[in-house]
mmCIF file of C-alpha atoms in Angstrom:
data_model
loop_
_atom_site.group_PDB
_atom_site.id
_atom_site.type_symbol
_atom_site.label_atom_id
_atom_site.label_comp_id
_atom_site.label_asym_id
_atom_site.label_seq_id
_atom_site.Cartn_x
_atom_site.Cartn_y
_atom_site.Cartn_z
ATOM 1 C CA MET A 1 -92.327 -28.602 -12.440
ATOM 2 C CA ASP A 2 -90.179 -26.364 -14.642
ATOM 3 C CA HIS A 3 -86.883 -27.394 -13.238
ATOM 4 C CA THR A 4 -87.018 -31.010 -13.587
ATOM 5 C CA THR A 5 -85.479 -32.830 -16.492
ATOM 6 C CA TYR A 6 -83.758 -36.079 -17.670
ATOM 7 C CA ARG A 7 -81.387 -33.880 -19.744
ATOM 8 C CA PRO A 8 -80.057 -30.984 -17.589
ATOM 9 C CA SER A 9 -78.929 -27.754 -19.355
ATOM 10 C CA GLN A 10 -75.318 -26.687 -18.770
ATOM 11 C CA SER A 11 -76.365 -24.218 -16.421
ATOM 12 C CA GLN A 12 -78.397 -26.876 -14.467
ATOM 13 C CA LEU A 13 -75.182 -29.183 -14.504
ATOM 14 C CA GLU A 14 -73.118 -26.337 -12.854
ATOM 15 C CA ARG A 15 -75.645 -25.990 -10.028
ATOM 16 C CA LEU A 16 -75.533 -29.846 -9.220
ATOM 17 C CA PRO A 17 -74.095 -30.477 -5.677
ATOM 18 C CA ARG A 18 -71.222 -32.629 -5.320
ATOM 19 C CA SER A 19 -71.507 -36.320 -4.550
ATOM 20 C CA TYR A 20 -69.659 -38.500 -1.934
ATOM 21 C CA LEU A 21 -68.999 -42.023 -1.844
ATOM 22 C CA ARG A 22 -68.754 -43.867 1.682
ATOM 23 C CA THR A 23 -65.521 -45.626 1.922
ATOM 24 C CA PRO A 24 -63.685 -47.496 4.870
ATOM 25 C CA ASP A 25 -61.918 -44.264 5.321
ATOM 26 C CA GLY A 26 -65.026 -41.967 5.557
ATOM 27 C CA LEU A 27 -66.622 -39.926 2.729
ATOM 28 C CA GLU A 28 -64.607 -39.417 -0.543
ATOM 29 C CA LEU A 29 -65.706 -37.079 -3.362
ATOM 30 C CA GLU A 30 -67.348 -38.947 -6.258
ATOM 31 C CA ARG A 31 -65.190 -38.445 -9.267
ATOM 32 C CA ARG A 32 -66.536 -40.949 -11.676
ATOM 33 C CA GLY A 33 -69.249 -38.681 -12.892
ATOM 34 C CA VAL A 34 -73.004 -39.379 -13.688
ATOM 35 C CA PRO A 35 -73.282 -41.430 -17.019
ATOM 36 C CA TRP A 36 -76.778 -40.185 -17.496
ATOM 37 C CA ILE A 37 -75.946 -36.714 -17.829
ATOM 38 C CA GLU A 38 -73.678 -37.140 -20.968
ATOM 39 C CA LYS A 39 -75.423 -35.859 -24.113
ATOM 40 C CA ASP A 40 -76.208 -39.411 -25.425
ATOM 41 C CA GLY A 41 -76.105 -41.087 -22.123
ATOM 42 C CA LEU A 42 -78.658 -43.397 -20.534
ATOM 43 C CA ILE A 43 -82.052 -42.082 -19.659
ATOM 44 C CA ASN A 44 -83.519 -43.934 -16.608
ATOM 45 C CA PRO A 45 -87.299 -43.611 -16.779
ATOM 46 C CA GLY A 46 -87.858 -45.162 -13.201
ATOM 47 C CA GLY A 47 -85.595 -42.541 -11.790
ATOM 48 C CA GLY A 48 -82.640 -40.510 -13.066
ATOM 49 C CA LEU A 49 -84.500 -37.193 -13.064
ATOM 50 C CA PHE A 50 -82.535 -33.945 -12.218
ATOM 51 C CA SER A 51 -84.883 -31.739 -9.982
ATOM 52 C CA THR A 52 -85.197 -29.146 -7.311
ATOM 53 C CA THR A 53 -86.378 -29.298 -3.726
ATOM 54 C CA GLU A 54 -89.465 -26.997 -4.804
ATOM 55 C CA ASP A 55 -90.332 -29.162 -7.702
ATOM 56 C CA MET A 56 -89.941 -32.372 -5.770
ATOM 57 C CA GLY A 57 -91.929 -30.927 -2.923
ATOM 58 C CA ARG A 58 -94.904 -30.312 -5.523
ATOM 59 C CA PHE A 59 -94.594 -33.775 -6.963
ATOM 60 C CA PHE A 60 -95.021 -35.128 -3.414
ATOM 61 C CA LEU A 61 -97.739 -32.686 -2.517
ATOM 62 C CA LEU A 62 -99.521 -33.803 -5.775
ATOM 63 C CA HIS A 63 -99.578 -37.559 -4.373
ATOM 64 C CA ASN A 64 -100.424 -36.369 -0.885
ATOM 65 C CA GLN A 65 -103.392 -34.624 -2.008
ATOM 66 C CA ARG A 66 -104.379 -37.474 -4.157
ATOM 67 C CA GLY A 67 -103.831 -36.127 -7.747
ATOM 68 C CA VAL A 68 -104.887 -32.223 -6.787
ATOM 69 C CA ILE A 69 -102.594 -29.404 -6.721
ATOM 70 C CA ASP A 70 -103.366 -25.646 -6.569
ATOM 71 C CA GLY A 71 -107.068 -26.787 -6.699
ATOM 72 C CA ARG A 72 -106.834 -28.526 -9.961
ATOM 73 C CA ARG A 73 -106.915 -32.161 -10.453
ATOM 74 C CA LEU A 74 -104.074 -33.435 -12.590
ATOM 75 C CA VAL A 75 -104.201 -37.144 -11.965
ATOM 76 C CA SER A 76 -107.155 -39.464 -10.849
ATOM 77 C CA GLU A 77 -107.069 -41.157 -7.347
ATOM 78 C CA ALA A 78 -107.527 -44.279 -9.085
ATOM 79 C CA ALA A 79 -104.474 -43.920 -11.200
ATOM 80 C CA LEU A 80 -102.347 -42.885 -8.298
ATOM 81 C CA ALA A 81 -103.663 -45.843 -6.346
ATOM 82 C CA ARG A 82 -102.320 -48.266 -8.944
ATOM 83 C CA LEU A 83 -98.735 -46.963 -8.359
ATOM 84 C CA TYR A 84 -98.953 -47.705 -4.789
ATOM 85 C CA ARG A 85 -100.007 -51.574 -5.018
ATOM 86 C CA LEU A 86 -98.050 -54.713 -5.534
ATOM 87 C CA PRO A 87 -97.559 -56.053 -9.064
ATOM 88 C CA ALA A 88 -99.887 -59.095 -9.616
ATOM 89 C CA ALA A 89 -96.927 -61.346 -9.303
ATOM 90 C CA LEU A 90 -95.961 -60.048 -5.992
ATOM 91 C CA ALA A 91 -99.543 -60.056 -4.804
ATOM 92 C CA ASP A 92 -99.914 -63.655 -5.624
ATOM 93 C CA GLN A 93 -98.173 -65.157 -2.660
ATOM 94 C CA SER A 94 -98.089 -68.595 -4.533
ATOM 95 C CA ALA A 95 -95.976 -67.056 -7.316
ATOM 96 C CA PRO A 96 -92.269 -68.287 -7.187
ATOM 97 C CA ASP A 97 -89.660 -65.728 -5.705
ATOM 98 C CA VAL A 98 -92.360 -63.069 -5.054
ATOM 99 C CA SER A 99 -89.670 -60.984 -3.432
ATOM 100 C CA TYR A 100 -87.941 -60.298 -6.896
ATOM 101 C CA GLY A 101 -84.700 -60.426 -5.196
ATOM 102 C CA ARG A 102 -85.653 -57.598 -2.719
ATOM 103 C CA SER A 103 -84.775 -58.141 1.019
ATOM 104 C CA GLN A 104 -87.298 -58.121 3.758
ATOM 105 C CA GLU A 105 -85.712 -54.927 5.161
ATOM 106 C CA GLU A 106 -86.482 -53.020 1.633
ATOM 107 C CA GLY A 107 -90.256 -54.035 1.547
ATOM 108 C CA PRO A 108 -92.540 -54.587 -1.090
ATOM 109 C CA TYR A 109 -92.367 -52.288 -4.288
ATOM 110 C CA GLY A 110 -95.072 -50.895 -6.335
ATOM 111 C CA LEU A 111 -94.680 -49.241 -9.637
ATOM 112 C CA GLY A 112 -91.776 -46.795 -8.700
ATOM 113 C CA TRP A 113 -92.377 -46.680 -4.847
ATOM 114 C CA ASN A 114 -91.260 -48.665 -1.908
ATOM 115 C CA LEU A 115 -94.406 -49.412 0.168
ATOM 116 C CA ALA A 116 -94.490 -49.349 3.996
ATOM 117 C CA PRO A 117 -95.420 -52.761 5.362
ATOM 118 C CA ASP A 118 -98.735 -51.327 6.719
ATOM 119 C CA ARG A 119 -99.212 -49.287 3.442
ATOM 120 C CA SER A 120 -99.473 -46.030 5.528
ATOM 121 C CA TRP A 121 -96.748 -44.330 3.322
ATOM 122 C CA VAL A 122 -94.757 -44.791 0.127
ATOM 123 C CA ARG A 123 -91.305 -43.447 -0.588
ATOM 124 C CA HIS A 124 -88.823 -43.345 -3.551
ATOM 125 C CA LEU A 125 -85.097 -43.282 -3.089
ATOM 126 C CA GLY A 126 -83.020 -41.596 -5.374
ATOM 127 C CA ALA A 127 -79.553 -42.933 -6.848
ATOM 128 C CA ILE A 128 -77.481 -40.335 -5.168
ATOM 129 C CA GLY A 129 -79.070 -39.955 -1.822
ATOM 130 C CA SER A 130 -82.621 -38.193 -2.454
ATOM 131 C CA LEU A 131 -85.548 -39.481 -0.617
ATOM 132 C CA GLY A 132 -89.206 -38.510 -1.297
ATOM 133 C CA TRP A 133 -92.115 -39.793 0.577
ATOM 134 C CA VAL A 134 -95.899 -39.352 0.991
ATOM 135 C CA ASP A 135 -98.110 -40.278 3.938
ATOM 136 C CA LEU A 136 -101.282 -41.753 2.593
ATOM 137 C CA ARG A 137 -103.257 -41.247 5.724
ATOM 138 C CA VAL A 138 -102.465 -37.703 6.866
ATOM 139 C CA PRO A 139 -101.626 -34.649 4.960
ATOM 140 C CA CYS A 140 -97.528 -34.891 5.204
ATOM 141 C CA ALA A 141 -94.895 -35.530 2.621
ATOM 142 C CA GLY A 142 -91.264 -34.887 2.613
ATOM 143 C CA VAL A 143 -88.180 -34.542 0.564
ATOM 144 C CA PHE A 144 -84.756 -35.088 2.036
ATOM 145 C CA LEU A 145 -81.691 -34.474 -0.270
ATOM 146 C CA SER A 146 -78.255 -35.795 0.383
ATOM 147 C CA GLY A 147 -75.004 -36.024 -1.737
ATOM 148 C CA THR A 148 -74.294 -39.455 -0.427
ATOM 149 C CA PRO A 149 -75.983 -42.654 -2.043
ATOM 150 C CA TRP A 150 -77.947 -45.044 0.444
ATOM 151 C CA ASP A 151 -75.765 -47.848 -0.378
ATOM 152 C CA GLY A 152 -78.234 -50.446 0.857
ATOM 153 C CA ASP A 153 -78.818 -49.132 4.251
ATOM 154 C CA LYS A 154 -82.595 -47.974 3.957
ATOM 155 C CA ARG A 155 -83.255 -47.825 7.705
ATOM 156 C CA LEU A 156 -82.123 -44.244 7.803
ATOM 157 C CA ALA A 157 -84.625 -43.251 5.423
ATOM 158 C CA ASP A 158 -87.378 -45.002 7.310
ATOM 159 C CA GLU A 159 -86.349 -43.206 10.497
ATOM 160 C CA LEU A 160 -86.515 -39.989 8.694
ATOM 161 C CA ILE A 161 -89.967 -40.674 7.575
ATOM 162 C CA GLU A 162 -91.070 -42.027 10.958
ATOM 163 C CA GLN A 163 -89.509 -38.930 12.890
ATOM 164 C CA THR A 164 -91.214 -36.613 10.410
ATOM 165 C CA ARG A 165 -94.590 -38.227 10.545
ATOM 166 C CA SER A 166 -94.490 -38.229 14.373
ATOM 167 C CA THR A 167 -93.476 -34.557 14.547
ATOM 168 C CA PHE A 168 -96.206 -33.332 12.073
ATOM 169 C CA SER A 169 -98.940 -35.714 12.295
#
């Protein structure tokens, strides 16, 4: 993944697509900027990466192939499986507030991944409209990039995943 970084160079910043906000009047160009691209700005280890579709595709393919890419094992299956399961407090249904404030629509959350209710796929939604997902049962993964944040409506993401799964499965 040669084109993925938390701190994009000036040439990478110049290639960033414009981002738009949903407003009552339609889409408006985002003018506030992204704070984590400033020289001393925030680094968000749970996201905040700048990447390309090619790098993202390879990352999700690595997950879909259970830690192997280009015929070489980079991550053990066991390590990846830990990312896709609920944290202990969420798995313990007797624990108070097992949702951690997450809505039923959002579903459970593993380590950086939204988990499908039946655990057949995992996804990660980016801050400004990206979606990456991995089907854990069949050889299928996907990357979708948009210049508009999800704004709490995750149904479109789930629809994209299901449509792609039904097409390629």
